XYZ file of C-alpha atoms in Angstrom:
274
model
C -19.561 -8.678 17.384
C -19.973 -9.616 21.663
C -20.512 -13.042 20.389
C -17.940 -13.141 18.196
C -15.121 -11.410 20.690
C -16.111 -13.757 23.203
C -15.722 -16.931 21.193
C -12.062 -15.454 19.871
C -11.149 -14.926 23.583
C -12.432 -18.624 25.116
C -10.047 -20.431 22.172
C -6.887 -18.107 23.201
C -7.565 -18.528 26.743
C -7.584 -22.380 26.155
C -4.471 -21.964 23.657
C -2.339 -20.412 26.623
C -2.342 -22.925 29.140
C -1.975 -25.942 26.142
C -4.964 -27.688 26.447
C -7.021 -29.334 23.386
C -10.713 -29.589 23.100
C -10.612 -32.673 24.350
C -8.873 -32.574 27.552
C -11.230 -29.143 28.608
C -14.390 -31.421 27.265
C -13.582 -34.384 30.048
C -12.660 -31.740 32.942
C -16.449 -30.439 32.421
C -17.926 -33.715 31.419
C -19.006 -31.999 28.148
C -18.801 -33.216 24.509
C -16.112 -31.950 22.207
C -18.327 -30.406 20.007
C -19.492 -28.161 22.649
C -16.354 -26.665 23.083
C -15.990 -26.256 19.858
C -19.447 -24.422 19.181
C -18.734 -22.184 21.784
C -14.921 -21.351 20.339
C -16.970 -20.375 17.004
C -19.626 -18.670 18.540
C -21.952 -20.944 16.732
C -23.695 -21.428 20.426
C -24.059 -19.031 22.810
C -21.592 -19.310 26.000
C -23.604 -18.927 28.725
C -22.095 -16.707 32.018
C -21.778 -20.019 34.035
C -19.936 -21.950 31.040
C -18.039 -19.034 30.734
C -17.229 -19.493 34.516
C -16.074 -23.040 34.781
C -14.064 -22.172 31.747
C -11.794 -19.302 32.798
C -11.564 -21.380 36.198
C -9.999 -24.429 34.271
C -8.072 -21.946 31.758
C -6.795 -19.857 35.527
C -7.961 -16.460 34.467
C -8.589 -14.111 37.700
C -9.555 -10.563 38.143
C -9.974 -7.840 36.715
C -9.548 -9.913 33.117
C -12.041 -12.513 34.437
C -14.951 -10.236 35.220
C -15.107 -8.551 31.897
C -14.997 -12.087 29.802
C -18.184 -12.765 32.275
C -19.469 -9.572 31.359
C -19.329 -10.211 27.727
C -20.622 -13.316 28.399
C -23.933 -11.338 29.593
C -24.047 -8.816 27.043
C -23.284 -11.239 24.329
C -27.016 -11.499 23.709
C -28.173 -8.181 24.402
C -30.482 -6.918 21.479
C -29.623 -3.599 19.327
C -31.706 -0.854 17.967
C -31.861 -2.912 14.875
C -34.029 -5.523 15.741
C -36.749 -3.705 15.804
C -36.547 -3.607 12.233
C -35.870 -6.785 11.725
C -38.148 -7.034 9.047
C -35.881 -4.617 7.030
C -32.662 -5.917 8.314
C -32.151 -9.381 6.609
C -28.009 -9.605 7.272
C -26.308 -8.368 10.248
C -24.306 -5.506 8.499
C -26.190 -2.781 10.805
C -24.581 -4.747 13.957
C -21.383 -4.792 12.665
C -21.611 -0.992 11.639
C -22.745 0.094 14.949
C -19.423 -1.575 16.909
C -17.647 0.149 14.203
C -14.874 3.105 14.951
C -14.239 3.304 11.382
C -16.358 3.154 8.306
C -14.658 3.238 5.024
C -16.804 3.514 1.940
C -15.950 3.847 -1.409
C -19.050 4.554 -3.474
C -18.697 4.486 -7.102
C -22.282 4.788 -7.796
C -24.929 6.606 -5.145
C -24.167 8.783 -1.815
C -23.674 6.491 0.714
C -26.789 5.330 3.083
C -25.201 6.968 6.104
C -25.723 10.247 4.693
C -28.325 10.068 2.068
C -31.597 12.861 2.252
C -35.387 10.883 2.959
C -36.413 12.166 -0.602
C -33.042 10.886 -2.014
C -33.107 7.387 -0.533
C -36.902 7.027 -1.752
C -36.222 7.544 -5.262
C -32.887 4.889 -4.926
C -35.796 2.557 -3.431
C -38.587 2.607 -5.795
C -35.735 2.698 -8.785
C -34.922 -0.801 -7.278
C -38.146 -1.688 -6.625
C -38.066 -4.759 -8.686
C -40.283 -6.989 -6.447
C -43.532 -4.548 -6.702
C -43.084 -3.939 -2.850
C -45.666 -1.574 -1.609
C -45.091 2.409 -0.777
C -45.831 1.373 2.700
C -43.060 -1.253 3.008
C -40.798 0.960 0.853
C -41.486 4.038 3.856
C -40.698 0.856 6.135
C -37.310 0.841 4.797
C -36.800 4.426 4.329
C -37.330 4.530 8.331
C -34.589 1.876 9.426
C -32.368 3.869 6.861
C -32.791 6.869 8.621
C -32.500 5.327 11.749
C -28.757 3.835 10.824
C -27.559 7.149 10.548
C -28.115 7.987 14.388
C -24.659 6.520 14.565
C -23.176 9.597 13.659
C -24.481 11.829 16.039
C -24.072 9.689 19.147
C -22.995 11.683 21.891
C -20.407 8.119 23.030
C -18.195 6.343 20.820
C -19.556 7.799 17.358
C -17.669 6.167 14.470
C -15.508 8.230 12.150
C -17.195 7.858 8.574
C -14.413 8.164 5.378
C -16.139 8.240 2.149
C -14.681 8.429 -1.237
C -17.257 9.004 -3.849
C -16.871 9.262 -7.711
C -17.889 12.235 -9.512
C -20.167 10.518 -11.364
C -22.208 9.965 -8.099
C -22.744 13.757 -7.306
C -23.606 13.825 -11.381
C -26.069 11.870 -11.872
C -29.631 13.694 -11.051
C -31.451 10.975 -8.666
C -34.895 12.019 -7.560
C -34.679 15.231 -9.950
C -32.749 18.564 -9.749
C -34.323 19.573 -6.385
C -33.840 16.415 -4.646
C -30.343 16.301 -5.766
C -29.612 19.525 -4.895
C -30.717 18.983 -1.225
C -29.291 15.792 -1.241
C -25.484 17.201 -2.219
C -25.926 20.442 0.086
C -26.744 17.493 2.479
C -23.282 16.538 1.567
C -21.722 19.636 2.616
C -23.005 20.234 5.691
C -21.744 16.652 6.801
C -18.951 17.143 5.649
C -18.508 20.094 8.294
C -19.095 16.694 10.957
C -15.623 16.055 12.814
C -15.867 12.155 12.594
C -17.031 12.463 8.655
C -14.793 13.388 6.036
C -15.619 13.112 2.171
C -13.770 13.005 -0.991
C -14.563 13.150 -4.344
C -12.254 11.122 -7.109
C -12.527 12.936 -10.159
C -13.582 11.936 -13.710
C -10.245 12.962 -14.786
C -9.052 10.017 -13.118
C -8.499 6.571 -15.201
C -7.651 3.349 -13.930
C -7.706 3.075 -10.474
C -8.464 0.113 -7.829
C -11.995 1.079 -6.997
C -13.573 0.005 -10.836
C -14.334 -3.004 -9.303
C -16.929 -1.989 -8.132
C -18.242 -0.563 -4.474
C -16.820 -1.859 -1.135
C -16.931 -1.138 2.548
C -14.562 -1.010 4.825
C -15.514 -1.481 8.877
C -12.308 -1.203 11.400
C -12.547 -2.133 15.617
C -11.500 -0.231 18.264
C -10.170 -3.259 19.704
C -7.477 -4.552 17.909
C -8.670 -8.204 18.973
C -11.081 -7.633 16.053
C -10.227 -7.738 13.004
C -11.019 -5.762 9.764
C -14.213 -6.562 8.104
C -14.992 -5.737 4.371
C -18.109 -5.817 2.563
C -20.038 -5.270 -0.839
C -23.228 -5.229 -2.095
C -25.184 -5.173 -4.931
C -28.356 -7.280 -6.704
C -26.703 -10.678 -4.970
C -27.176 -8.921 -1.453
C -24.524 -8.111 0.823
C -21.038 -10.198 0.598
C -18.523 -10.134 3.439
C -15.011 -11.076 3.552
C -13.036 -11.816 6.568
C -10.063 -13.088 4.943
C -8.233 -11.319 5.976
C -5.428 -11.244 2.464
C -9.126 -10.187 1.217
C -9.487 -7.220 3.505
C -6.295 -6.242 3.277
C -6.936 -5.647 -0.568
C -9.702 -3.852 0.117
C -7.574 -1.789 2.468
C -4.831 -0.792 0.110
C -7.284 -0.262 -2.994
C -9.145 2.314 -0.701
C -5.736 4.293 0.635
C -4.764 4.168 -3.063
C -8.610 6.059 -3.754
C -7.923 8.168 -1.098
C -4.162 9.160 -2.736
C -6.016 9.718 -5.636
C -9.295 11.572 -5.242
C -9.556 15.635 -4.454
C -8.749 16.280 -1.047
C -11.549 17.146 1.615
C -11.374 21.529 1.046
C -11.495 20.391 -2.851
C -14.303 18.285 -2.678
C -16.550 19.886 -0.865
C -16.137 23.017 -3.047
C -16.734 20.559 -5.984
C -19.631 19.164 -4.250
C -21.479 22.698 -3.489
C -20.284 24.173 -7.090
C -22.134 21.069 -8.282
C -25.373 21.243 -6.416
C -25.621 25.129 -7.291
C -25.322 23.704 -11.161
């Protein structure tokens, strides 16, 4: 997300005062291509690039100090990669600059606020390679992990899940797992930056039978929206933005449709005391 901010903001910057690739490329005795890679943060801008660039493209304080500060913290490694043996796409960066998380979840309680017992069974039902009950505990652990984001004490994202009945129905793990896991539920729910709904079975046709999606919103507004699913394939994004903004509307629409908060969480307890 650093990297990809800081790219967005070297093109603009270079947009403003008129000049191509070309012309900045001479006045540094660079190659075209390097300006470009750094535009679309395909190489990483060093602080001192960064320097003779703002000084070509004019920008002074306070605005230059905090590109050059990016610039530094561009690189800066996360939590995650100490799982990077778990972590195979860079969702769980994207997630953690998030300030909203949108997730409509058609199928299973979302990862975010699944129970250890809960998440195992989900793992070993997908266990299709044979991994081992030590790698699948692996996994389990940078699950639980993810859901720190929650509870940070600075800049905790607000989480907005819709879930289908059908997912607080189905009995994963076995009654006593699932009843944790929706209790679980409703003491979340109780979070102020996490609110849950539940769109009945009563409900037909709606946008979400598609299938599940995630939605992931900036606090800057230089970002933009970021949408994602994923399934057997692995995770898909979309940055289109005409994309995203379908994903948007279908999830507002979800929102319109499913029980509101109070209801839900009543439905949820009702159903775990079933």
């Amino acid at each position: 997300m650093r990297a990809r901010r800081l790219a967005r903001w070297l093109r603009d910057f270079r947009h403003k005062v008129g000049l191509s690739q070309e012309a900045v490329a001479a006045q540094l005795g660079w190659s075209q291509q390097k300006v470009g890679h750094l535009e679309t943060g395909r190489n990483k801008a060093s602080p001192h690039d960064v320097a003779l660039l703002l000084d070509i493209y004019g920008v002074v304080t306070p605005e230059r100090e905090a590109v050059i500060d990016l610039a530094e913290k561009a690189d800066q490694r996360g939590w995650w990669t100490g799982y990077a043996d778990v972590f195979s796409s860079p969702y769980v960066a994207l997630e953690d600059e998030a300030a909203f998380i949108g997730d409509w979840a058609p199928q299973i309680v979302p990862g975010l606020l699944q129970t250890p017992d809960y998440t195992r069974a989900i793992m070993r039902a997908g266990n299709l390679e044979q991994t081992s009950a030590k790698e699948i505990e692996r996994r389990l652990q940078a699950r639980m992990a993810r859901q720190a984001i929650l509870t940070r004490s600075k800049d905790a994202p607000h989480l907005h899940v819709i879930l289908d009945e059908s997912a607080i129905r189905k009995t994963i793990g076995g009654p006593k797992i699932m009843r944790e896991q929706l209790r679980r539920l409703v003491s979340d729910a109780d979070r102020p930056n996490v609110t849950i709904q539940v769109l009945p079975a009563s409900v037909g046709e709606h946008p979400g039978l598609d299938g599940a999606f995630i939605i992931l919103k900036f606090a800057t507004e230089e970002d933009p929206d970021v949408a994602s699913t994923e399934g057997l394939h692995g995770v898909v994004y979309l940055e289109d933005q005409r994309l995203v903004t379908r994903c948007n509307v279908a999830f507002e629409r979800l929102r319109e449709l499913a029980l509101d908060p109070q209801e839900s969480v009543a439905l949820i307890g009702a159903t775990a005391e079933q």
